[in-house]
XYZ file of C-alpha atoms in Angstrom:
341
model
C -4.013 3.390 -4.611
C -6.900 1.456 -3.111
C -6.376 -1.364 -2.251
C -2.618 -1.214 -1.720
C -0.057 -2.903 -3.990
C 0.376 -6.663 -4.143
C 3.309 -8.159 -2.249
C 4.154 -11.142 -4.454
C 6.752 -13.376 -2.783
C 8.010 -16.954 -2.831
C 8.701 -19.244 0.124
C 11.758 -18.075 2.122
C 11.959 -14.692 0.371
C 13.031 -11.768 2.552
C 10.598 -8.877 2.107
C 11.441 -5.199 2.638
C 8.619 -2.657 2.891
C 9.482 1.001 3.477
C 6.435 2.762 4.922
C 6.207 6.563 4.906
C 3.648 7.969 7.316
C 2.097 10.946 5.555
C -1.020 11.102 7.729
C -1.372 13.222 10.851
C -1.331 10.434 13.444
C 0.834 7.402 14.344
C 0.693 4.388 12.010
C 1.546 0.690 12.169
C 1.211 -2.016 9.510
C 0.780 -5.690 10.304
C 1.365 -8.633 7.964
C -1.536 -10.904 8.769
C -0.543 -14.583 8.714
C 3.202 -14.103 8.277
C 4.706 -16.079 11.142
C 7.583 -13.684 11.940
C 9.789 -16.428 13.357
C 12.234 -14.905 15.874
C 11.168 -11.586 14.390
C 8.188 -10.366 16.417
C 9.455 -6.770 16.427
C 8.530 -6.580 12.724
C 4.954 -7.769 13.240
C 3.513 -4.266 13.287
C 1.223 -4.457 16.312
C 1.211 -2.118 19.274
C 2.339 -4.708 21.797
C 5.702 -5.160 20.085
C 6.252 -2.147 17.803
C 6.480 1.593 18.320
C 4.153 3.338 15.838
C 5.614 5.277 12.921
C 5.219 8.930 13.817
C 3.724 11.457 11.354
C 6.292 12.580 8.801
C 8.583 9.619 9.526
C 9.242 6.296 7.807
C 10.151 2.766 8.832
C 11.394 -0.203 6.819
C 9.842 -3.527 7.754
C 12.019 -6.559 7.022
C 10.628 -10.066 7.378
C 10.984 -13.510 5.820
C 8.230 -15.752 4.492
C 10.052 -18.634 6.147
C 8.669 -22.070 5.270
C 5.313 -20.550 4.284
C 2.984 -20.540 1.309
C -0.449 -19.065 0.932
C -2.786 -16.100 0.780
C -2.470 -13.286 3.305
C -3.126 -9.561 3.755
C -1.522 -6.496 5.295
C -3.329 -3.569 6.914
C -2.984 -0.723 9.466
C -3.266 -2.276 12.907
C -4.037 0.624 15.264
C -6.571 3.392 15.862
C -9.201 1.995 13.468
C -7.125 3.189 10.486
C -8.022 -0.006 8.640
C -11.526 1.404 8.118
C -9.980 4.086 5.915
C -8.062 1.666 3.681
C -4.341 0.952 3.641
C -4.817 -2.796 3.195
C -3.477 -4.975 0.408
C -2.837 -8.590 -0.663
C 0.139 -10.833 0.047
C 0.898 -13.937 -2.002
C 3.542 -16.419 -0.908
C 4.074 -18.798 -3.828
C 5.500 -22.302 -3.816
C 9.143 -22.686 -4.740
C 9.482 -24.158 -8.262
C 10.738 -27.463 -6.853
C 7.411 -28.002 -5.045
C 4.345 -28.422 -7.225
C 0.964 -27.072 -6.222
C -1.575 -29.873 -5.553
C -3.791 -29.005 -8.542
C -3.234 -28.190 -12.232
C -1.745 -24.742 -12.745
C -4.614 -22.266 -13.307
C -4.755 -19.926 -16.269
C -4.336 -16.862 -14.022
C -4.606 -15.648 -10.436
C -6.859 -12.898 -9.102
C -6.661 -11.137 -5.737
C -10.062 -10.157 -4.345
C -10.210 -8.055 -1.190
C -13.708 -7.738 0.250
C -14.394 -5.167 2.937
C -17.173 -3.278 4.619
C -17.127 0.497 4.100
C -18.350 3.501 6.058
C -19.805 6.691 4.624
C -18.391 8.492 7.660
C -14.629 8.941 8.001
C -12.673 6.514 10.130
C -12.075 9.369 12.608
C -15.836 9.828 13.024
C -16.431 6.092 13.416
C -13.593 5.829 15.930
C -15.205 8.573 17.980
C -18.608 6.870 17.847
C -17.166 3.543 18.979
C -15.512 5.170 21.984
C -18.806 6.902 22.869
C -20.882 4.225 24.545
C -24.176 6.038 23.982
C -23.636 6.169 20.194
C -21.823 2.887 19.535
C -24.822 1.543 17.592
C -24.374 4.348 15.041
C -21.064 2.850 13.921
C -22.324 0.055 11.662
C -20.825 -0.119 8.119
C -22.834 1.197 5.172
C -21.484 -0.736 2.159
C -19.396 -3.665 0.989
C -16.663 -2.985 -1.564
C -14.664 -5.428 -3.692
C -11.101 -4.327 -4.413
C -12.193 -0.861 -3.371
C -14.946 -0.670 -5.981
C -18.689 -0.442 -5.579
C -21.152 2.112 -4.299
C -19.125 4.518 -2.149
C -21.939 6.981 -1.579
C -25.734 6.918 -1.631
C -26.177 7.421 -5.369
C -26.530 5.313 -8.497
C -22.993 5.900 -9.784
C -21.120 2.649 -9.341
C -17.959 1.193 -10.810
C -17.716 -2.537 -10.240
C -14.590 -4.654 -10.139
C -14.471 -7.160 -13.001
C -12.440 -10.274 -13.757
C -12.035 -11.341 -17.386
C -11.886 -15.073 -18.107
C -11.746 -17.371 -21.127
C -14.314 -20.116 -21.571
C -12.938 -23.519 -20.593
C -10.100 -22.157 -18.444
C -9.715 -22.384 -14.656
C -8.775 -19.408 -12.471
C -7.330 -19.014 -8.990
C -9.191 -16.491 -6.817
C -7.411 -15.424 -3.621
C -10.207 -14.020 -1.453
C -9.712 -12.046 1.773
C -12.104 -10.252 4.107
C -10.341 -6.977 4.942
C -13.347 -5.458 6.693
C -13.777 -4.352 10.279
C -17.159 -5.773 11.260
C -19.052 -7.982 8.820
C -18.571 -11.581 7.829
C -19.663 -12.150 4.234
C -20.997 -14.970 2.107
C -19.165 -15.094 -1.228
C -20.678 -16.617 -4.374
C -20.555 -16.391 -8.178
C -23.669 -16.579 -10.331
C -24.035 -20.019 -12.019
C -20.485 -21.065 -11.061
C -19.234 -23.443 -8.402
C -15.945 -22.991 -6.566
C -13.362 -25.510 -5.414
C -11.704 -24.590 -2.129
C -7.970 -25.431 -2.228
C -6.157 -23.319 0.384
C -6.760 -21.314 3.508
C -4.229 -18.976 5.102
C -1.100 -20.921 4.338
C -2.368 -24.496 4.205
C -3.576 -26.498 1.247
C -6.830 -28.224 2.128
C -8.705 -31.257 0.897
C -10.478 -29.911 -2.149
C -14.208 -29.369 -1.781
C -16.759 -27.950 -4.226
C -18.908 -25.110 -2.908
C -21.807 -22.983 -4.094
C -20.878 -20.267 -1.605
C -18.220 -19.586 1.003
C -18.440 -17.722 4.301
C -15.405 -15.484 4.791
C -15.033 -13.909 8.209
C -13.088 -10.766 9.073
C -9.362 -11.356 8.658
C -9.743 -14.679 6.849
C -8.229 -15.574 3.477
C -9.159 -18.442 1.152
C -8.118 -19.706 -2.275
C -10.746 -21.100 -4.631
C -10.586 -22.388 -8.199
C -13.303 -21.274 -10.609
C -13.749 -22.835 -14.050
C -15.321 -20.700 -16.770
C -17.731 -23.385 -17.964
C -20.901 -21.383 -18.666
C -22.271 -19.458 -21.637
C -20.100 -16.532 -22.708
C -21.677 -13.567 -20.943
C -21.156 -11.614 -17.723
C -22.063 -13.017 -14.305
C -22.564 -11.442 -10.893
C -20.031 -11.970 -8.124
C -21.631 -11.320 -4.734
C -20.431 -10.702 -1.184
C -23.443 -10.482 1.122
C -23.157 -9.576 4.820
C -23.951 -12.159 7.472
C -26.391 -11.437 10.312
C -27.892 -8.629 8.198
C -31.229 -8.668 6.379
C -29.921 -7.327 3.048
C -32.289 -7.683 0.091
C -31.120 -8.396 -3.456
C -31.223 -4.703 -4.357
C -29.549 -3.434 -1.204
C -26.341 -1.414 -1.430
C -25.234 -3.419 1.598
C -24.410 -6.244 -0.826
C -21.039 -6.073 -2.558
C -21.123 -6.799 -6.294
C -18.416 -7.509 -8.891
C -18.528 -9.054 -12.370
C -17.102 -12.249 -13.860
C -16.657 -11.325 -17.527
C -16.119 -13.836 -20.321
C -13.656 -12.402 -22.841
C -16.024 -12.521 -25.828
C -19.086 -11.420 -23.876
C -21.334 -8.623 -25.073
C -24.094 -9.566 -22.627
C -24.213 -7.883 -19.186
C -25.190 -9.878 -16.095
C -28.813 -10.985 -16.254
C -31.400 -11.806 -13.655
C -31.340 -11.340 -9.913
C -28.245 -11.578 -7.774
C -27.490 -15.228 -6.964
C -29.170 -16.301 -3.724
C -27.163 -17.593 -0.797
C -27.799 -19.299 2.523
C -29.901 -17.711 5.239
C -27.637 -14.924 6.585
C -28.869 -15.654 10.111
C -28.063 -19.381 9.920
C -25.028 -19.540 12.191
C -24.915 -23.327 11.933
C -24.227 -23.049 8.186
C -21.033 -21.130 8.951
C -20.047 -23.513 11.720
C -20.626 -26.649 9.655
C -18.792 -25.248 6.634
C -15.770 -24.256 8.711
C -15.687 -27.637 10.450
C -15.755 -29.460 7.109
C -12.459 -27.910 5.941
C -9.569 -30.337 6.367
C -5.832 -29.845 5.969
C -4.390 -31.711 2.978
C -1.761 -33.824 4.729
C -0.511 -35.411 1.514
C 0.492 -32.159 -0.203
C 3.924 -30.636 0.056
C 3.816 -26.906 0.593
C 6.768 -24.938 1.894
C 8.942 -28.064 1.994
C 9.004 -31.049 -0.359
C 8.008 -33.610 2.262
C 4.241 -33.856 2.852
C 3.071 -33.949 6.457
C 1.446 -37.344 6.325
C -1.120 -38.400 8.891
C -0.603 -39.267 12.533
C -3.158 -41.011 14.703
C -3.354 -40.289 18.411
C -5.271 -42.695 20.622
C -5.671 -43.546 24.287
C -5.063 -39.977 25.396
C -6.516 -39.083 28.776
C -7.866 -35.541 28.980
C -6.975 -34.041 32.344
C -7.834 -30.369 31.844
C -10.457 -28.323 30.057
C -10.133 -24.622 29.301
C -13.252 -22.507 28.806
C -12.853 -19.179 27.013
C -15.870 -16.942 27.510
C -16.280 -13.577 25.793
C -18.189 -10.624 27.161
C -18.356 -6.833 26.957
C -17.488 -4.706 29.980
C -16.946 -1.015 30.635
C -13.332 -0.036 31.352
C -12.330 3.586 31.927
C -15.642 4.753 30.492
C -15.408 2.685 27.287
C -16.928 -0.646 26.281
C -14.314 -3.340 25.672
C -14.450 -6.966 24.652
C -12.994 -9.394 27.174
C -12.003 -13.039 27.373
C -12.711 -14.434 30.820
C -13.132 -10.823 32.001
C -9.641 -9.833 30.833
C -9.261 -7.146 28.157
C -6.190 -5.985 26.262
C -5.082 -2.416 26.877
C -2.234 -1.084 24.770
C 0.859 -0.460 26.935
C 2.483 2.955 26.850
C 5.793 1.345 25.841
C 6.023 -1.708 23.529
C 7.483 -4.866 25.038
């Protein structure tokens, strides 16, 4: 199954996931965005968990305590994520707490990820080989595991069927390993309503930058002529033309449509315009008047006359450690300990 099954929970639910490791190397799953209050040993990362050994299983148990939102799970070690294993997590409001927008007709999970023609074992080897690290760039973008897997014309695209006049909730996540993407739907605008567990002040968008590991919720109203429309996820910092297989494509399908998508793929912002991404991210604001996990909204709080006494500068760089390139923050890099904490 690719992607993995949906974990569909409600605030404060306790979730049990029994993972069987049927591959030939150790495996860990992490639950991206779940807070794991007083429960870090279930987080599924190498600093706190022992990996599941081949042929063994482990049951994760964690609570979506005081949370709502759109999240993902994925393998967290040894570049296994590049081979799949990821899936969506929904944490829904409790019935007593209303969502801050009219209930949509339906919800769709959309997992966008870059894809390699080489196996994850091959890519892992290339990354660890400094002289060939540049050969490890992704080859494709898939949506819900569908698209152009190989260099041929045989493609099966993900599709979402809608009814004219209805509004739909798209939960979008970037499950890739390398590329940020710009997401857009031909002739349709989106309304951003939630990001990774927080409702936000609603804002209408023509396109949305989604970086690796991020999740967003958008509302899309089927208000165009009844036909099919392109859904596009285009890589950032890559010169991908409208016919390139580097661009991920899906289809928004009106229920009565007999007309396939027409015209060129919808254009987006300049993929090299970093300021577009920065400005869009900075414009997103937490909705402080909406209840989420609890019935009482946050409300606003103004802080004034605060004297700043310290500044912290975090600088990233790449250095060679034990013969391998590693990213660092202030010249410090994480190395997995032999024994979890």
